[in-house]
Coordinates of C-alpha atoms and ligand atoms in Angstrom, one line a residue:
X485 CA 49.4 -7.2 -3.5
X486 CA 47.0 -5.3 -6.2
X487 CA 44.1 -3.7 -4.1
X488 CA 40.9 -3.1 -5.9
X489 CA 38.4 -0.8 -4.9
X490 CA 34.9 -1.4 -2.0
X491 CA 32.0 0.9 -3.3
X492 CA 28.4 0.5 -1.8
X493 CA 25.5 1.6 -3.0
X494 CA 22.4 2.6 -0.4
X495 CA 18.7 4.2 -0.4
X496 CA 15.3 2.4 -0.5
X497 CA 13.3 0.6 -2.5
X498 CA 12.9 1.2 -6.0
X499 CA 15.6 3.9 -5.8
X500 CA 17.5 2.5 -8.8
X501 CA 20.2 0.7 -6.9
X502 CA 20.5 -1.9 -8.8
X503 CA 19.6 -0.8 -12.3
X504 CA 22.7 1.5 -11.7
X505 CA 25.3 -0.3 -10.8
X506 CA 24.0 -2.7 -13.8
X507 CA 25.2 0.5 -15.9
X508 CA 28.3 1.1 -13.9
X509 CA 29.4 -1.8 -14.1
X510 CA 29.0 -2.8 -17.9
X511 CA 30.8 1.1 -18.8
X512 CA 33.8 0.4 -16.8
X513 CA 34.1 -2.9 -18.0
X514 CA 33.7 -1.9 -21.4
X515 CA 36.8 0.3 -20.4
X516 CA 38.8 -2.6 -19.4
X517 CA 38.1 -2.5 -15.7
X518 CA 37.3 -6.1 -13.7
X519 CA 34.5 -5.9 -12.1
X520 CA 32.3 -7.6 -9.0
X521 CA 28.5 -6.9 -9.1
X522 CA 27.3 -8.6 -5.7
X523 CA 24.7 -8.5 -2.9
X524 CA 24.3 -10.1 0.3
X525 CA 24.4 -13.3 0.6
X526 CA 25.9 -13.5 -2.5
X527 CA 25.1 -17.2 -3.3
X528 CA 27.7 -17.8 -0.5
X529 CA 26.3 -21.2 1.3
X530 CA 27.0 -20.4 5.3
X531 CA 25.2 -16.8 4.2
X532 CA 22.1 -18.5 2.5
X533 CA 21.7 -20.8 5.0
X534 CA 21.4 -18.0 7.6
X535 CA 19.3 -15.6 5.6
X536 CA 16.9 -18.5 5.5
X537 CA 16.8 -18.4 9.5
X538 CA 16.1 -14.9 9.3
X539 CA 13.1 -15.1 7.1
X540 CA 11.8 -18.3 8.3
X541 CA 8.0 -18.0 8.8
X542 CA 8.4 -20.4 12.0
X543 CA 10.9 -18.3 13.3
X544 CA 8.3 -16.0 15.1
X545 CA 10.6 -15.8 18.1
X546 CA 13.0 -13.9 16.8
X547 CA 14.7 -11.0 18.7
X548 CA 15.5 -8.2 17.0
X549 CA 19.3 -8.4 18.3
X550 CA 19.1 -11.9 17.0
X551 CA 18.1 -11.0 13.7
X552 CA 20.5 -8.1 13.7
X553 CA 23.9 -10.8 14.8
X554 CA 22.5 -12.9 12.2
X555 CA 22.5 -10.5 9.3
X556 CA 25.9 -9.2 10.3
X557 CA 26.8 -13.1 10.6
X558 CA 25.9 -13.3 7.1
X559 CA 28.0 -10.3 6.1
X560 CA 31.2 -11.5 7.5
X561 CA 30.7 -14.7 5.5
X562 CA 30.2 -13.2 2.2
X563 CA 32.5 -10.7 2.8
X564 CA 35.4 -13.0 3.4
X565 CA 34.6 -15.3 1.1
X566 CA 34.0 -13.5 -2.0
X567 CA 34.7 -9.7 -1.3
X568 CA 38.2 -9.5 0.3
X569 CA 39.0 -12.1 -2.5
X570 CA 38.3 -9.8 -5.4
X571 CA 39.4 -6.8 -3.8
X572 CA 42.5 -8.8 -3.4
X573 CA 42.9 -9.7 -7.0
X574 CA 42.3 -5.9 -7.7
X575 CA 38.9 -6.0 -9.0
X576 CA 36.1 -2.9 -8.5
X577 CA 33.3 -4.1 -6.3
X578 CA 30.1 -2.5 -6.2
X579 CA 27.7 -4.3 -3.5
X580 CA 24.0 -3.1 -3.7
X581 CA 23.2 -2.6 0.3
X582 CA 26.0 -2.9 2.9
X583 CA 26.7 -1.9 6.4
X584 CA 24.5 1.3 6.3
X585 CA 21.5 -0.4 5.6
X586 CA 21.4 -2.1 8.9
X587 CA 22.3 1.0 10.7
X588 CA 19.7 2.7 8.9
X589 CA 16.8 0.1 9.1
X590 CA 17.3 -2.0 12.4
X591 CA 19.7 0.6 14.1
X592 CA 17.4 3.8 13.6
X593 CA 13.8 3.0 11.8
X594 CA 13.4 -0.4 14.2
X595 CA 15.1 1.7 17.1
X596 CA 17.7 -0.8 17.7
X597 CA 20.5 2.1 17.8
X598 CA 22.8 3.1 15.3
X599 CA 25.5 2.6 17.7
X600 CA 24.9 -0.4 18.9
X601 CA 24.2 -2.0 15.1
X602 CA 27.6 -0.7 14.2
X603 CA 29.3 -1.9 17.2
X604 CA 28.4 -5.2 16.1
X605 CA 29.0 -4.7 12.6
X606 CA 32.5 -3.5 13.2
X607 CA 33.1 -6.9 14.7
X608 CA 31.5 -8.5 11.6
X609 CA 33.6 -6.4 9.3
X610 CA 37.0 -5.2 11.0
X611 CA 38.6 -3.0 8.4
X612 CA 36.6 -3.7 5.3
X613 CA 35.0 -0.5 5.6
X614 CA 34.2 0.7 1.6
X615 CA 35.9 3.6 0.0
X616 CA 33.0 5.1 -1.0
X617 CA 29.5 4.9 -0.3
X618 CA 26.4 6.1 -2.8
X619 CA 23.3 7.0 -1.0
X620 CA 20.5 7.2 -3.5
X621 CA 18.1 9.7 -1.7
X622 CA 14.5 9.6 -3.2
X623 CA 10.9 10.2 -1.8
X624 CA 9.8 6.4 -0.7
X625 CA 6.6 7.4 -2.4
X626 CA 8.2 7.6 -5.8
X627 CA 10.6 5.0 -5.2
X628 CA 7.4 2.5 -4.5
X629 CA 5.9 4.0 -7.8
X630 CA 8.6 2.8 -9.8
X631 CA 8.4 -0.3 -8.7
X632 CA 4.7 -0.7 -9.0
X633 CA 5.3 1.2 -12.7
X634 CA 8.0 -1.2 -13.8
X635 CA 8.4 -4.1 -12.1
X636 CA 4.7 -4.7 -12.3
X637 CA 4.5 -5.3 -8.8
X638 CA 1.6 -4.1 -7.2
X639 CA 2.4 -1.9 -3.8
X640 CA 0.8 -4.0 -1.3
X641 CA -0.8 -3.3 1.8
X642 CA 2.4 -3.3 3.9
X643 CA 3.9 -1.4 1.2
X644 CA 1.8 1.6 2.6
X645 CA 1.2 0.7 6.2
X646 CA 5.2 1.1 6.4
X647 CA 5.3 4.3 4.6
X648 CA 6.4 5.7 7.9
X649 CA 8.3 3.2 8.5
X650 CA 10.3 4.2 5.4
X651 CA 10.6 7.6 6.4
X652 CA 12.6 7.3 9.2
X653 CA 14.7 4.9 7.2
X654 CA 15.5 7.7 4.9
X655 CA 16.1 10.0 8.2
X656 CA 18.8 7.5 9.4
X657 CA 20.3 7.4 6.1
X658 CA 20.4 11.5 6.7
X659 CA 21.9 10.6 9.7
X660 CA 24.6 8.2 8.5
X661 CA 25.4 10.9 5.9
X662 CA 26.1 13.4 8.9
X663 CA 28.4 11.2 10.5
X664 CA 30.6 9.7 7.9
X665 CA 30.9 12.8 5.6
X666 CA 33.7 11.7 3.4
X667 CA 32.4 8.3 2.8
X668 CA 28.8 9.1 2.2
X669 CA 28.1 10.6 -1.2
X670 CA 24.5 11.8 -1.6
X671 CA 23.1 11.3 -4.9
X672 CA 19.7 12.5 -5.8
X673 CA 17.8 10.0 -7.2
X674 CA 15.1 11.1 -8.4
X675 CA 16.1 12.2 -11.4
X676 CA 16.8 10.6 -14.7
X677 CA 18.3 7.3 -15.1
X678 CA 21.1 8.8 -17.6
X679 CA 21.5 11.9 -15.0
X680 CA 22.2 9.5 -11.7
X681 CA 24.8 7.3 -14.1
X682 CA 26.5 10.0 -15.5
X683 CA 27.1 11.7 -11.5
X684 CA 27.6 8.1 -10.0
X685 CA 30.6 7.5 -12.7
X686 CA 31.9 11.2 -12.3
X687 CA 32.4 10.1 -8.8
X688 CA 33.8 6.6 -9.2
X689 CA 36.1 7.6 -11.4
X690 CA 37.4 10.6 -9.5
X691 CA 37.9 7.6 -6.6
X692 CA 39.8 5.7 -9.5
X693 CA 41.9 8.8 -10.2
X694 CA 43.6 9.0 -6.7
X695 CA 44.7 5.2 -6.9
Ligands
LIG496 N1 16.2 7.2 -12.2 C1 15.1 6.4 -12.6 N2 14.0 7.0 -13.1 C2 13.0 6.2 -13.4 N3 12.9 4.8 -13.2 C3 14.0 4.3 -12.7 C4 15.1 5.0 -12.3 N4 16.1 4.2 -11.7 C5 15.5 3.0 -11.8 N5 14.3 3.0 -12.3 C6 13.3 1.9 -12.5 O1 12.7 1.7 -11.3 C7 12.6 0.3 -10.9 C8 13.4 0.1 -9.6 O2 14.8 0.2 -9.8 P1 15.9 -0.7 -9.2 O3 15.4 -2.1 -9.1 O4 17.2 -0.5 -9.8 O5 15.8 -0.1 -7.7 P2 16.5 -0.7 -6.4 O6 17.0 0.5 -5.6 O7 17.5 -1.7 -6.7 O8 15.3 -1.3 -5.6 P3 15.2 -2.5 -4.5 O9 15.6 -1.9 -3.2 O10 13.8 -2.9 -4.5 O11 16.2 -3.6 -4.9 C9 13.3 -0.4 -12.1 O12 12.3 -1.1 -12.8 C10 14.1 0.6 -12.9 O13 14.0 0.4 -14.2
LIG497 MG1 17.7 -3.7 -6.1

């Protein structure tokens, strides 16, 4: 069976998650790599129809466990049904936000626990761990500014009454890197857009090397 490669890519809003892995993604194809751009739920059915439980206005109730078994519900789904299959067929996959961003939002900024997110995660995943993981690191100040500079979106009032909030996200993806070392590659982002390509292929490419 050809094997193809699990990368993630983390950090917060407006850190340029997506814009990179846009570029990524069009070089390597370009040098005759397949390649898998996705995001959870990934236009996968059972996921979209759980991701609109989670952000169901009605659904005021909602525990935070709930909402956490849910998103991790969601994972599984689009991990099985359109991950494993392109891994499987050998293909590089790049998924913007994975496991770490629930251990890093719910598990430490919403003070769920990082353990017991990833215990349930584990579950949801089993060995699908990635290969490798990019955490964008970036000020949430000047990730917001980017967005409000080029997506046109104004920052809005929760925007800024979460700044806080956002801080501690970034001190559990500190966290995360600390405890999965070799998986976690920090990237800063806050440079360039050519400078955070350039070191984001270096990497991927190193990965590709060992294969
Ligand atoms: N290194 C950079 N320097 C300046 N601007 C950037 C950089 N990277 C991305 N941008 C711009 O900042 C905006 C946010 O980038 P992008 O949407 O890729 O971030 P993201 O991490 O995917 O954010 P979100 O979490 O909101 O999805 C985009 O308009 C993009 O063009
Ligand atoms: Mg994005």
């Amino acid at each position: 069976m050809k094997k193809g490669v699990f990368i993630t890519v983390e950090g917060p809003e407006g850190a340029g998650k997506t814009t990179i892995i846009g570029m990524l993604a069009d070089e390597l194809e370009k040098e005759g790599h397949k390649v898998l751009k996705t995001r959870e739920p990934g236009g996968i059915e059972i996921g979209e129809q759980i991701r609109k439980v989670i952000l169901d206005k009605n659904n005021t109730a909602m525990d935070p466990r709930t909402e956490a078994l849910l998103y991790a519900a969601a994972r599984r789904q689009h991990l099985v049904e359109k991950v494993k299959p392109a891994l499987e067929s050998g293909m590089i996959v790049f998924c913007d936000r994975f496991i770490d961003s629930s251990l890093a939002y719910q598990g430490y900024a919403r003070g769920l626990g990082i353990e017991e997110v990833f215990s349930i995660n584990r579950f949801a995943i089993e060995e699908m761990m990635p290969e490798l993981t990019f955490y964008f690191d970036i000020e949430p100040e000047l990730g917001f500014k980017r967005i409000k500079q080029h997506k046109g979106r104004e920052v809005n009032r929760l925007d800024l009454e979460t700044m806080e909030f956002h801080q501690k996200v970034r001190e559990g993806y500190l966290l995360l890197m600390e405890r999965f070392p070799k998986r976690i590659y920090k990237i800063d982002a806050s440079r360039t857009i050519e400078e955070v390509c350039k070191e984001s292929k270096a990497k991927v490419k190193q990965l590709l090397d060992t294969k």
